[in-house]
Structure formats: structure tokens, C-alpha cells
mmCIF file of C-alpha atoms in Angstrom:
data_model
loop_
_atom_site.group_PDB
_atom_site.id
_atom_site.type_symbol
_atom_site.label_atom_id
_atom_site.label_comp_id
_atom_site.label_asym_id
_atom_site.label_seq_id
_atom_site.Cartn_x
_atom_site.Cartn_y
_atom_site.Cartn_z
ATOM 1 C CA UNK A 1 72.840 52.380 98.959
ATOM 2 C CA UNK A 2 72.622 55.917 99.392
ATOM 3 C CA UNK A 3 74.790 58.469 97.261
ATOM 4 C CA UNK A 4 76.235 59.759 100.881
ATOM 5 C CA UNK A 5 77.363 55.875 101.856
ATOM 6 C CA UNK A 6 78.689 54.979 98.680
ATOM 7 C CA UNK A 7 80.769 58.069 99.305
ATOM 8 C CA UNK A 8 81.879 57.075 102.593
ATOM 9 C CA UNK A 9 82.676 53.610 101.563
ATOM 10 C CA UNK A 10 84.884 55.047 98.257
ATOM 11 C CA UNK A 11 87.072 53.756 97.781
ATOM 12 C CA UNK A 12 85.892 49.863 97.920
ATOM 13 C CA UNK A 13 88.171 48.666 95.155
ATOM 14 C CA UNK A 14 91.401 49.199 92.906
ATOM 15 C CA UNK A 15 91.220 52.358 91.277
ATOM 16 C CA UNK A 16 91.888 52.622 86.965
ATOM 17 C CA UNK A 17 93.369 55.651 85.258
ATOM 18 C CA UNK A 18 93.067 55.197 81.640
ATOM 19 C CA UNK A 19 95.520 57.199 79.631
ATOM 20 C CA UNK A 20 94.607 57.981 75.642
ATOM 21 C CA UNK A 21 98.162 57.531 74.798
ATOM 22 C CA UNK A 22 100.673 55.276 74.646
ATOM 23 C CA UNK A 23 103.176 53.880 77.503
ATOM 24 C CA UNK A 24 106.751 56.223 78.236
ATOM 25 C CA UNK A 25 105.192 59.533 76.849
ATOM 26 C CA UNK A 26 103.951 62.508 78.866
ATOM 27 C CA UNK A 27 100.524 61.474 79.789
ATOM 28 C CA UNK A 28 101.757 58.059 80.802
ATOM 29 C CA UNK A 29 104.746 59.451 82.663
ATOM 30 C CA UNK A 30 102.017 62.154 84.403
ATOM 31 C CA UNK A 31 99.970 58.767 85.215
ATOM 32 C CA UNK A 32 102.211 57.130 87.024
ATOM 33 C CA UNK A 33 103.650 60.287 88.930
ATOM 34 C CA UNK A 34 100.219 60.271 90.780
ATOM 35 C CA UNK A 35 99.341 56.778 90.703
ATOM 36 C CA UNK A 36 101.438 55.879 93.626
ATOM 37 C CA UNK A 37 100.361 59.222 95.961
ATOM 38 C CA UNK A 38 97.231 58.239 95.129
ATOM 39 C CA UNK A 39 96.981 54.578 96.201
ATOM 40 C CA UNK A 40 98.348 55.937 99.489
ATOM 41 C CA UNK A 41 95.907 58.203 100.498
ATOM 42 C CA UNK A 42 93.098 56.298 99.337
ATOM 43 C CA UNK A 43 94.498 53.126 100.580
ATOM 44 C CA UNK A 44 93.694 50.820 97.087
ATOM 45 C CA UNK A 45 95.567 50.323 94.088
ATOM 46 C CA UNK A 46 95.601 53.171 91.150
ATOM 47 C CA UNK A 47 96.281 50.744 88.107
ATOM 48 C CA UNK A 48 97.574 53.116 85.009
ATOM 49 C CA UNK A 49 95.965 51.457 81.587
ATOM 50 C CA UNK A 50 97.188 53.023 78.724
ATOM 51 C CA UNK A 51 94.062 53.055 75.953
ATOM 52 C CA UNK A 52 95.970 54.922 73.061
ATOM 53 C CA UNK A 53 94.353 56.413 69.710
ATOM 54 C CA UNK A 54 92.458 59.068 67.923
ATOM 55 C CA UNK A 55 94.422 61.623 69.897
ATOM 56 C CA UNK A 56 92.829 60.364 73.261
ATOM 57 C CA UNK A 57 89.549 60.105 71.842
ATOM 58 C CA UNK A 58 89.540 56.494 72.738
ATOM 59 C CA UNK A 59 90.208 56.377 76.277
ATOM 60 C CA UNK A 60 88.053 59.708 76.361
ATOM 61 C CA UNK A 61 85.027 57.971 75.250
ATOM 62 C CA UNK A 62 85.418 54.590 77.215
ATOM 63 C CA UNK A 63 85.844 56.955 80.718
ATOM 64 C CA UNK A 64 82.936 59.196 79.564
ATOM 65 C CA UNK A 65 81.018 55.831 79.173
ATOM 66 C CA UNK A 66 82.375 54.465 82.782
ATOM 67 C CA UNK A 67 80.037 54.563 85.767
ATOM 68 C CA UNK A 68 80.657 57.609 87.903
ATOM 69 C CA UNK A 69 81.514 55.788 90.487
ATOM 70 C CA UNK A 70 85.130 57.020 90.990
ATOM 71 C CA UNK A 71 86.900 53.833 89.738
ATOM 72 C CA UNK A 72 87.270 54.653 85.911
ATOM 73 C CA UNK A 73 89.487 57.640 85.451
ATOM 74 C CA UNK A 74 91.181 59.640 82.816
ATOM 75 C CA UNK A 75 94.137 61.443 82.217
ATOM 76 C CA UNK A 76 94.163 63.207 79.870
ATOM 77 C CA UNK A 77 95.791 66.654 78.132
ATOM 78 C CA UNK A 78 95.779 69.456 75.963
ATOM 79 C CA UNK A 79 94.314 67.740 73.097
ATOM 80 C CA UNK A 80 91.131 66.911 75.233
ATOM 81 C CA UNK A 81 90.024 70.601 74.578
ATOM 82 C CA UNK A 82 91.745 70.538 70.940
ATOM 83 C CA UNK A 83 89.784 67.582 69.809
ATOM 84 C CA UNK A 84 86.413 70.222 70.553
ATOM 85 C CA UNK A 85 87.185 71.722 67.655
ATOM 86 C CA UNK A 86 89.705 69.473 65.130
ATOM 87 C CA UNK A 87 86.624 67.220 64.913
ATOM 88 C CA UNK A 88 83.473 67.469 63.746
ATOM 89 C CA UNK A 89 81.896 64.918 65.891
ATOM 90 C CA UNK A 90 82.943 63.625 68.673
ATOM 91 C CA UNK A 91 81.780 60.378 70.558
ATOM 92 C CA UNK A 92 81.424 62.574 74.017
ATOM 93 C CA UNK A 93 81.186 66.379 74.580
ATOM 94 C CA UNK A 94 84.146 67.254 76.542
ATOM 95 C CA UNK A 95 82.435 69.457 78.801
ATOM 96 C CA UNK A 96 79.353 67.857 79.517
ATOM 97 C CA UNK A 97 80.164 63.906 79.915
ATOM 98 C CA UNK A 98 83.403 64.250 82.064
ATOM 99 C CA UNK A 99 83.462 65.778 85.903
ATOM 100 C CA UNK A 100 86.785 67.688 86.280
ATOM 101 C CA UNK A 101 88.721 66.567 89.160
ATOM 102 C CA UNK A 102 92.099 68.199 88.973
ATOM 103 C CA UNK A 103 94.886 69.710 86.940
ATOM 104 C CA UNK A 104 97.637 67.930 87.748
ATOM 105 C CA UNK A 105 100.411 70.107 85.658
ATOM 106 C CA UNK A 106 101.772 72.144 83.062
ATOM 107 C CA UNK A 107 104.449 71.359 81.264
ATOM 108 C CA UNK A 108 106.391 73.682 78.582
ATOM 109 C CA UNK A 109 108.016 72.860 75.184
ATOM 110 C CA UNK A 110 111.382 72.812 73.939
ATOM 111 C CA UNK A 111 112.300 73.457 69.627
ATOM 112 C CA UNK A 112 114.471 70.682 68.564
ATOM 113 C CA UNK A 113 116.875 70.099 66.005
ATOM 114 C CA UNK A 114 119.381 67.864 64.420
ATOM 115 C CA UNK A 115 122.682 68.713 65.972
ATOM 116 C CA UNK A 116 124.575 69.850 62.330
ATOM 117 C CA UNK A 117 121.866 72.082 61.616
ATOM 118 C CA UNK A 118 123.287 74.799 60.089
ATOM 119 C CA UNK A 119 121.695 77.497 62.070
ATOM 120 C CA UNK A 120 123.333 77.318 65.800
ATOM 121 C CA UNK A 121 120.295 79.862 67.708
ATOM 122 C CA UNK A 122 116.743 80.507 66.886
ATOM 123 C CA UNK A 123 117.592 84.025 64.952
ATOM 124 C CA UNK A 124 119.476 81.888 62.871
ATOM 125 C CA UNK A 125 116.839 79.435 61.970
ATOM 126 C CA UNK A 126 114.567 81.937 61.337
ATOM 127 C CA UNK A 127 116.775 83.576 59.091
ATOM 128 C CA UNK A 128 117.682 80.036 57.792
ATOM 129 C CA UNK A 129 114.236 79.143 57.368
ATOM 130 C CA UNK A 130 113.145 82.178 55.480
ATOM 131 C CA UNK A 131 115.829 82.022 53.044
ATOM 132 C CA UNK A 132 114.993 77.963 52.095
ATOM 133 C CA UNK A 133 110.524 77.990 51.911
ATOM 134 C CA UNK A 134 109.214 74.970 52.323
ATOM 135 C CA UNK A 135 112.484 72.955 52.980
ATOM 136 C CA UNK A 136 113.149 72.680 56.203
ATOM 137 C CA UNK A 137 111.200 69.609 57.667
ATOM 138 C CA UNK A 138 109.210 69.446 61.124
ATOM 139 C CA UNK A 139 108.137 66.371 62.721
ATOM 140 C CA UNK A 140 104.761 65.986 64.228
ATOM 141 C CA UNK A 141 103.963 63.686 66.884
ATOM 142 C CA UNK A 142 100.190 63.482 66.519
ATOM 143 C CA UNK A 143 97.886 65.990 63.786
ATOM 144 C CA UNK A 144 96.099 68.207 66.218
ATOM 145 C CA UNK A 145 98.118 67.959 69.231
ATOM 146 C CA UNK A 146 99.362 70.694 71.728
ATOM 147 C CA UNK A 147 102.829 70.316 70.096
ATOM 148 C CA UNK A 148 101.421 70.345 66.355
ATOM 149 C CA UNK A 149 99.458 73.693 67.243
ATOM 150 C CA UNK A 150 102.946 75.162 69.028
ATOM 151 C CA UNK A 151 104.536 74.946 65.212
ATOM 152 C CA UNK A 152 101.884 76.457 63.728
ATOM 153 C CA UNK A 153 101.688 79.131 66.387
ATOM 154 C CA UNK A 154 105.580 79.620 65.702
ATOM 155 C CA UNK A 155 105.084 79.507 61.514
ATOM 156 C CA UNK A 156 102.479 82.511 61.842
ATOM 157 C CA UNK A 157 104.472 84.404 63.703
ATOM 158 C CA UNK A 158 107.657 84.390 62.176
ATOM 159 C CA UNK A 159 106.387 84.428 58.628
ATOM 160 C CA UNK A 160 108.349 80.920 57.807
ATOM 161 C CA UNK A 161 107.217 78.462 55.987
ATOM 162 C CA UNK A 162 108.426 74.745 57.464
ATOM 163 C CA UNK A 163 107.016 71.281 55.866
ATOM 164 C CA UNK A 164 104.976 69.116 58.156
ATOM 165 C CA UNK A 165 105.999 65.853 58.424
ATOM 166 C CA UNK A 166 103.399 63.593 60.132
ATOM 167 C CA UNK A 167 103.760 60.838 62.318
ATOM 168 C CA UNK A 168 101.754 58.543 64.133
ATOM 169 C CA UNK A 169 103.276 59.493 67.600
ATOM 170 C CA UNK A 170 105.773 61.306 69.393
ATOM 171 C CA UNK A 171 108.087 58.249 69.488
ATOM 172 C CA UNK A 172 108.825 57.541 66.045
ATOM 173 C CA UNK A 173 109.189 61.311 65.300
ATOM 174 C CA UNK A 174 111.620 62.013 67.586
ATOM 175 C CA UNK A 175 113.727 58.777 66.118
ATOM 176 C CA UNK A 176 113.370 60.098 62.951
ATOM 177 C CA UNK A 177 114.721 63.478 64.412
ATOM 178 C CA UNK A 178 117.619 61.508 66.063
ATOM 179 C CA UNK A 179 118.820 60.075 62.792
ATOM 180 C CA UNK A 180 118.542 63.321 61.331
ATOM 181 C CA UNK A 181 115.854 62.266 58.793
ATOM 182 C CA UNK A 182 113.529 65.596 60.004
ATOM 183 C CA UNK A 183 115.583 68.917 60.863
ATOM 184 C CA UNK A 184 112.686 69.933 63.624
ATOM 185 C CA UNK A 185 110.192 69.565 66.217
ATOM 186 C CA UNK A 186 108.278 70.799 69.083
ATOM 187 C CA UNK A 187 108.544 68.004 72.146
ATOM 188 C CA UNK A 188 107.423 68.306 75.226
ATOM 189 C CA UNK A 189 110.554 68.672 78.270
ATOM 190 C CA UNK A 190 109.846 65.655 80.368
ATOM 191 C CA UNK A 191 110.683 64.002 77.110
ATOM 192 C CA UNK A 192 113.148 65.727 75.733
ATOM 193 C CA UNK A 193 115.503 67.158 78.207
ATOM 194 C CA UNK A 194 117.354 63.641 78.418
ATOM 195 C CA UNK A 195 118.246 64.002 74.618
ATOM 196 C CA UNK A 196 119.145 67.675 74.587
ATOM 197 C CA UNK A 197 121.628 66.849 77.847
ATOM 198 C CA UNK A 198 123.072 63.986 75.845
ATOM 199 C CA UNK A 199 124.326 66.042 73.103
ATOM 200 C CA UNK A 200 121.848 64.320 70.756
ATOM 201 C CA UNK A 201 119.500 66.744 69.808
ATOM 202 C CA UNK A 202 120.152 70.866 69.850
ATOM 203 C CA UNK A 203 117.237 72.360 71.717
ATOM 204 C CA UNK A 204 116.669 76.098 69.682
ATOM 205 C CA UNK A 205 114.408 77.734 72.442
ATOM 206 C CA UNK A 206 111.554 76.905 75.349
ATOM 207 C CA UNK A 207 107.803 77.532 74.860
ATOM 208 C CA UNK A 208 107.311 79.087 78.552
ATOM 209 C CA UNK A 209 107.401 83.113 78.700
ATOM 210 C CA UNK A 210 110.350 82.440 80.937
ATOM 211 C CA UNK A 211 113.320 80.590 80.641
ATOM 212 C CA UNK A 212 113.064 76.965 82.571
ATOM 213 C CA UNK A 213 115.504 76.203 85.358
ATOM 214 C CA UNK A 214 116.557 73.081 83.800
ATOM 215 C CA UNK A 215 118.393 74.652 80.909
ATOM 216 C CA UNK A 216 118.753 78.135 82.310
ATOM 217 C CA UNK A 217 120.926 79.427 79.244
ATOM 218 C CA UNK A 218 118.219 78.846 77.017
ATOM 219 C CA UNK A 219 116.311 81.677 75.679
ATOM 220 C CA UNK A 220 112.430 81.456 75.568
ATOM 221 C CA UNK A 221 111.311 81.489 72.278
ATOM 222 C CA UNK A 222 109.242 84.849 73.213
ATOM 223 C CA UNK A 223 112.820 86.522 73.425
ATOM 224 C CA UNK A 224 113.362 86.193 69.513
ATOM 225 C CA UNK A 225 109.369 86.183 68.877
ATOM 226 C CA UNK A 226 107.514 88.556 71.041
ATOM 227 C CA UNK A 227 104.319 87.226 72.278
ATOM 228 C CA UNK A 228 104.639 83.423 71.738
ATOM 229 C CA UNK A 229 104.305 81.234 74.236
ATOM 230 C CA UNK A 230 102.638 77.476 74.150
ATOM 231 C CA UNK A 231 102.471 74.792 76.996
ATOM 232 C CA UNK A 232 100.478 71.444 77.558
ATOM 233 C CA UNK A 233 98.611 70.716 80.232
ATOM 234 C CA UNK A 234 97.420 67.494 82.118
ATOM 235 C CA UNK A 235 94.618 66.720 84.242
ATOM 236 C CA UNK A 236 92.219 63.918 85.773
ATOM 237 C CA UNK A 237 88.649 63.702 85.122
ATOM 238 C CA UNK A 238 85.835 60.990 85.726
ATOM 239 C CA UNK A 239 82.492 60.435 83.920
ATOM 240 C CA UNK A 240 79.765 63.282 84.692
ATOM 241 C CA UNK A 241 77.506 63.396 87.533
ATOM 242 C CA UNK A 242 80.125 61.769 90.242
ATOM 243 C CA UNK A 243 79.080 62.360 93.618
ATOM 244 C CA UNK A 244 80.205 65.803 94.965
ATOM 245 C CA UNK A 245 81.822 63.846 98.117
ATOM 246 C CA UNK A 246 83.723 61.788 95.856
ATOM 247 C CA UNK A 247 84.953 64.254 93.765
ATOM 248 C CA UNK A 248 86.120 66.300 96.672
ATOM 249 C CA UNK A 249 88.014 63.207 98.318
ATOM 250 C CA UNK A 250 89.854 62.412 94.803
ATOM 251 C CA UNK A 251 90.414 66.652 94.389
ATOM 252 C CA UNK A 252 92.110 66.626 97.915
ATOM 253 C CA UNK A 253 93.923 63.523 97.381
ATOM 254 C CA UNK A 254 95.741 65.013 94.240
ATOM 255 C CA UNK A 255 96.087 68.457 95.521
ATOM 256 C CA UNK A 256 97.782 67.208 99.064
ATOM 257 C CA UNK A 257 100.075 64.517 96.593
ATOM 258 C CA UNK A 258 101.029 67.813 94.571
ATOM 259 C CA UNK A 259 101.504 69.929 97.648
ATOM 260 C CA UNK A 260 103.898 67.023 98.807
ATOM 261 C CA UNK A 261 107.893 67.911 98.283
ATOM 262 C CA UNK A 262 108.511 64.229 96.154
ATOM 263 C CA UNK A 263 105.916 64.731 93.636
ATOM 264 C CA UNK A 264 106.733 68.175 93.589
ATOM 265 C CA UNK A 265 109.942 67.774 92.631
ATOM 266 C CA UNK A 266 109.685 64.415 90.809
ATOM 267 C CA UNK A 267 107.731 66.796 88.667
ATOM 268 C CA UNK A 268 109.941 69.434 88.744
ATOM 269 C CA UNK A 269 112.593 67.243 87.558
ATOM 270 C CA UNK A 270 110.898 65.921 84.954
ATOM 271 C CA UNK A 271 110.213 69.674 83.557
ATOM 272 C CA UNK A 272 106.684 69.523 84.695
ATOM 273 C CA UNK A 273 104.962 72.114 87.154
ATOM 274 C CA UNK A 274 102.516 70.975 89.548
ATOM 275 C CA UNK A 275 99.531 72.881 89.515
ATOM 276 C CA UNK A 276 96.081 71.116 91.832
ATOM 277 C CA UNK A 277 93.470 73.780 91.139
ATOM 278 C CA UNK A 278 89.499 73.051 92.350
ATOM 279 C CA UNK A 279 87.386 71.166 90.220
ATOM 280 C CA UNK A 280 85.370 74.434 89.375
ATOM 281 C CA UNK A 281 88.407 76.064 88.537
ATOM 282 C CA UNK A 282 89.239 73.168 86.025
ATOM 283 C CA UNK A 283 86.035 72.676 84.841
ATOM 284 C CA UNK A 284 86.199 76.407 84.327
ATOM 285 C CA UNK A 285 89.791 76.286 82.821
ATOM 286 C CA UNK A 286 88.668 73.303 80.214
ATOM 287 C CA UNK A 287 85.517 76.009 78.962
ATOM 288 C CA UNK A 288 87.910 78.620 78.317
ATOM 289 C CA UNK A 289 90.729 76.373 77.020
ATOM 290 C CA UNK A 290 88.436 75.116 74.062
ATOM 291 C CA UNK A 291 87.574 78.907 72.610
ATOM 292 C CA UNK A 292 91.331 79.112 72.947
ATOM 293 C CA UNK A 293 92.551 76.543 70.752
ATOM 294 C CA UNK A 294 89.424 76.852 68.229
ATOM 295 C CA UNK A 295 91.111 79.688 66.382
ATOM 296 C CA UNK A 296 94.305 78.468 65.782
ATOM 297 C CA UNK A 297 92.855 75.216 64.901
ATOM 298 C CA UNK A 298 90.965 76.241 62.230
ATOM 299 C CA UNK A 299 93.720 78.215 60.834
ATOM 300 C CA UNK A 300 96.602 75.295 60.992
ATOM 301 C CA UNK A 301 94.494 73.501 58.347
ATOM 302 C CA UNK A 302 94.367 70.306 60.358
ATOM 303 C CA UNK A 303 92.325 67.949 58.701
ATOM 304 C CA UNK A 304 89.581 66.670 60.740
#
């Protein structure tokens, strides 16, 4: 069979997007968003497989491994073009083994404390901070990640000096942050915002440049700190060398699903802006994202 007919005939079967981390966090929630768009337009099933470890090394590997055939998939996120440089080696190249598809979205950051912290706004916990080194705690979700790298960002450019306390996922950080074990973290809005409108955790400041509609009285963190700003993002790739036409039919797919007003604002709801670039533009984007990070990597003493 030609590489023109298998196009034509794609999709044949049901569809698998592996996710490199675990079920109810951002990837997974991403996953899903455009799982069910996606079955529609392509008219098979989109089965979501969560494949979680090594910072999404894991499911990384197994989908640069995958046939390109357009039936393995990843999603995957910010710590895709992280991992470039917090490892030495890698069991793929994240350039060269994966054929960008899409960026689905972007989604910004919220600083989160225990409600009777003492410091009620971010000038406060700065001040707070600088006053008590090395005392107040920060949880992080995974060593290396988008969120990790967004404390670091914020310790170098206030001058503070906050202890890291790792943890083996967002999940059991954020319950530690809950029973007030940790006084901070960075966590991503789709999975915060629920807490933050309950009353159970005090959000401190966004990571956009701009304050987010969803808490509109919220200051950016840039307002207090000039210049930072830190965001995740989340795309869909499959193994290199897929067939152009295939590519193009899975691009389109995701680009009309984002266009669409319910994943839009599914999205929007969730804190999460849709984005549906080319896959030149992303493959461009993922280049450029890895010199990025590199720097700050290096610098935030993760080991690797």
C-alpha cells in the first residue's frame, strides 16, 4: 500500500493518545478535552492512556518508538522541551523522533498558599520571605517541571530564598499544601482554580503578563516583579516521518475542534487558552522552546 492510500484510508482503526502523566492532572484533563472532537471528525475512537513517569519520558519514548502510522499519539507539555536539557541522555531526541502535529494550549500559573499565611498579597510574602531565609517551604510537583522552573524563575528575581520540598507529583503536593504541611506552590489554573474558589487555598498572584479573567482581581505576578512571566504549554505529536497527508488531516482536525465555541470555552473555563498553530510553527516553537528553558535549567540546580 502506497503512502498516498494509507493516507486516504487513515483513519482505519481506534486512535491512542498516550499521556506521560498521571489521570485528573493537566495533561490528562488536555487529553480528554480533544479526545472526543477528535473521534468526531475522524469518525474512530481517540482512547486517552495515561503512561506516567520520568517526567513524560516514558510515554515520550514508547510514542517515539510507535509506528508513524497516526494511531500512537502523545500529549505531551512543557517538560517535553525541559527534559532536553535536565537530562543528560535521553531515550529519544525530542526534535528529531517526534512529528509535531499541534499545540493544543497554553495554560498560566497561579502562587498558592496556605490560607493563615501570614502575608495576605505577594509584596507581603516577599517581604515575609526575605525576612525568614530558607523557611518558608514550596511544594514541587515534579523536579524539572514547568511549575518547578516558575519558582525558580520567581526566587531569582526577587532575591528570596524558599526551601524546595519535592514530591512525586502534583497531587500529593497540593494535599500537603491543603493541610498546611508546605506554605507554597506554583500549580497550574485548570487545577487550581477549584481550590482557590473554595476558600481552601489563597492564590498570591498569576504567571500570565496579564491578569486572567477567571480571577480578575488578581494581580499578575509581573505587577510586583517586573518582567516575570511563566506558562505551560500542551501539544500533540506522533513518531517522526508520518505521512505529510496524515499529519495535515490530524493538524486540521485539532485546529477546527479548537476553532469550535465548546472546546473553546471548555478550555477557557478550565483556565486554558486554545492555541492550534501549523505543525511547522510547532515544530518551530519546540526548537526555540528548548534554548529557552536550557538556561534556567542549569541554573535551578535540578539534579539530572
Amino acid at each position: 500500500m502506497t503512502q498516498l492510500s494509507c493516507a486516504d484510508d487513515y483513519p482505519a482503526r481506534p486512535i491512542r493518545l498516550l499521556v506521560g502523566a498521571p489521570a485528573g492532572g493537566t495533561t490528562d484533563t488536555i487529553a480528554r478535552a480533544i479526545s472526543e472532537p477528535l473521534a468526531s471528525a475522524l469518525k474512530q475512537p481517540v482512547l486517552v492512556a495515561n503512561r506516567a513517569g520520568a517526567g513524560g519520558n516514558l510515554a515520550a519514548a514508547a510514542v517515539a518508538k510507535s509506528a508513524p502510522d497516526g494511531y500512537t499519539l502523545l500529549v505531551s507539555f512543557s517538560s517535553h522541551t525541559i527534559n532536553a536539557t535536565l537530562y543528560p541522555t535521553l531515550p529519544y531526541d525530542p526534535v528529531t523522533d517526534f512529528t509535531p502535529i499541534t499545540m493544543v494550549a497554553r495554560v498560566t500559573s497561579l502562587l498558592v498558599g496556605r490560607t493563615d499565611l501570614p502575608a495576605r498579597d505577594l509584596k507581603a510574602l516577599i517581604e515575609l520571605a526575605r525576612t525568614k531565609p530558607h523557611t518558608l517551604t514550596i511544594g514541587i510537583g515534579g523536579i524539572g517541571s514547568s511549575l518547578h522552573l516558575a519558582g525558580e524563575k520567581f526566587k531569582q528575581m526577587t532575591g528570596v530564598d524558599l526551601l524546595n520540598v519535592p514530591y512525586k507529583g502534583t497531587a500529593p503536593a497540593l494535599t500537603d499544601l491543603l493541610g498546611g504541611q508546605i506554605d507554597l506552590m506554583f500549580i497550574s489554573l485548570v487545577t487550581g482554580a477549584e481550590h482557590v474558589r473554595a476558600g481552601k487555598l489563597r492564590a498570591c498572584g498569576v504567571t500570565s503578563e496579564k491578569r486572567q479573567s477567571l480571577f480578575p482581581n488578581l494581580p499578575a505576578i509581573g505587577e510586583t516583579v517586573p518582567g516575570f512571566e511563566s506558562s505551560a504549554w500542551f501539544g500533540v505529536f506522533a513518531p517522526a516521518n508520518l505521512p505529510g497527508e496524515i499529519t495535515e488531516k490530524l493538524n486540521a482536525a485539532i485546529v477546527a475542534a479548537l476553532a469550535g465555541r465548546k472546546l473553546r470555552d471548555q478550555l477557557n473555563n478550565e483556565g486554558a487558552t486554545g492555541v492550534g498553530n501549523s505543525s511547522k510553527e510547532f515544530a518551530d516553537f519546540v526548537r526555540e522552546d528548548i534554548e529557552r528553558w536550557a538556561p534556567l535549567v542549569k541554573s535551578s540546580g535540578a539534579p539530572n
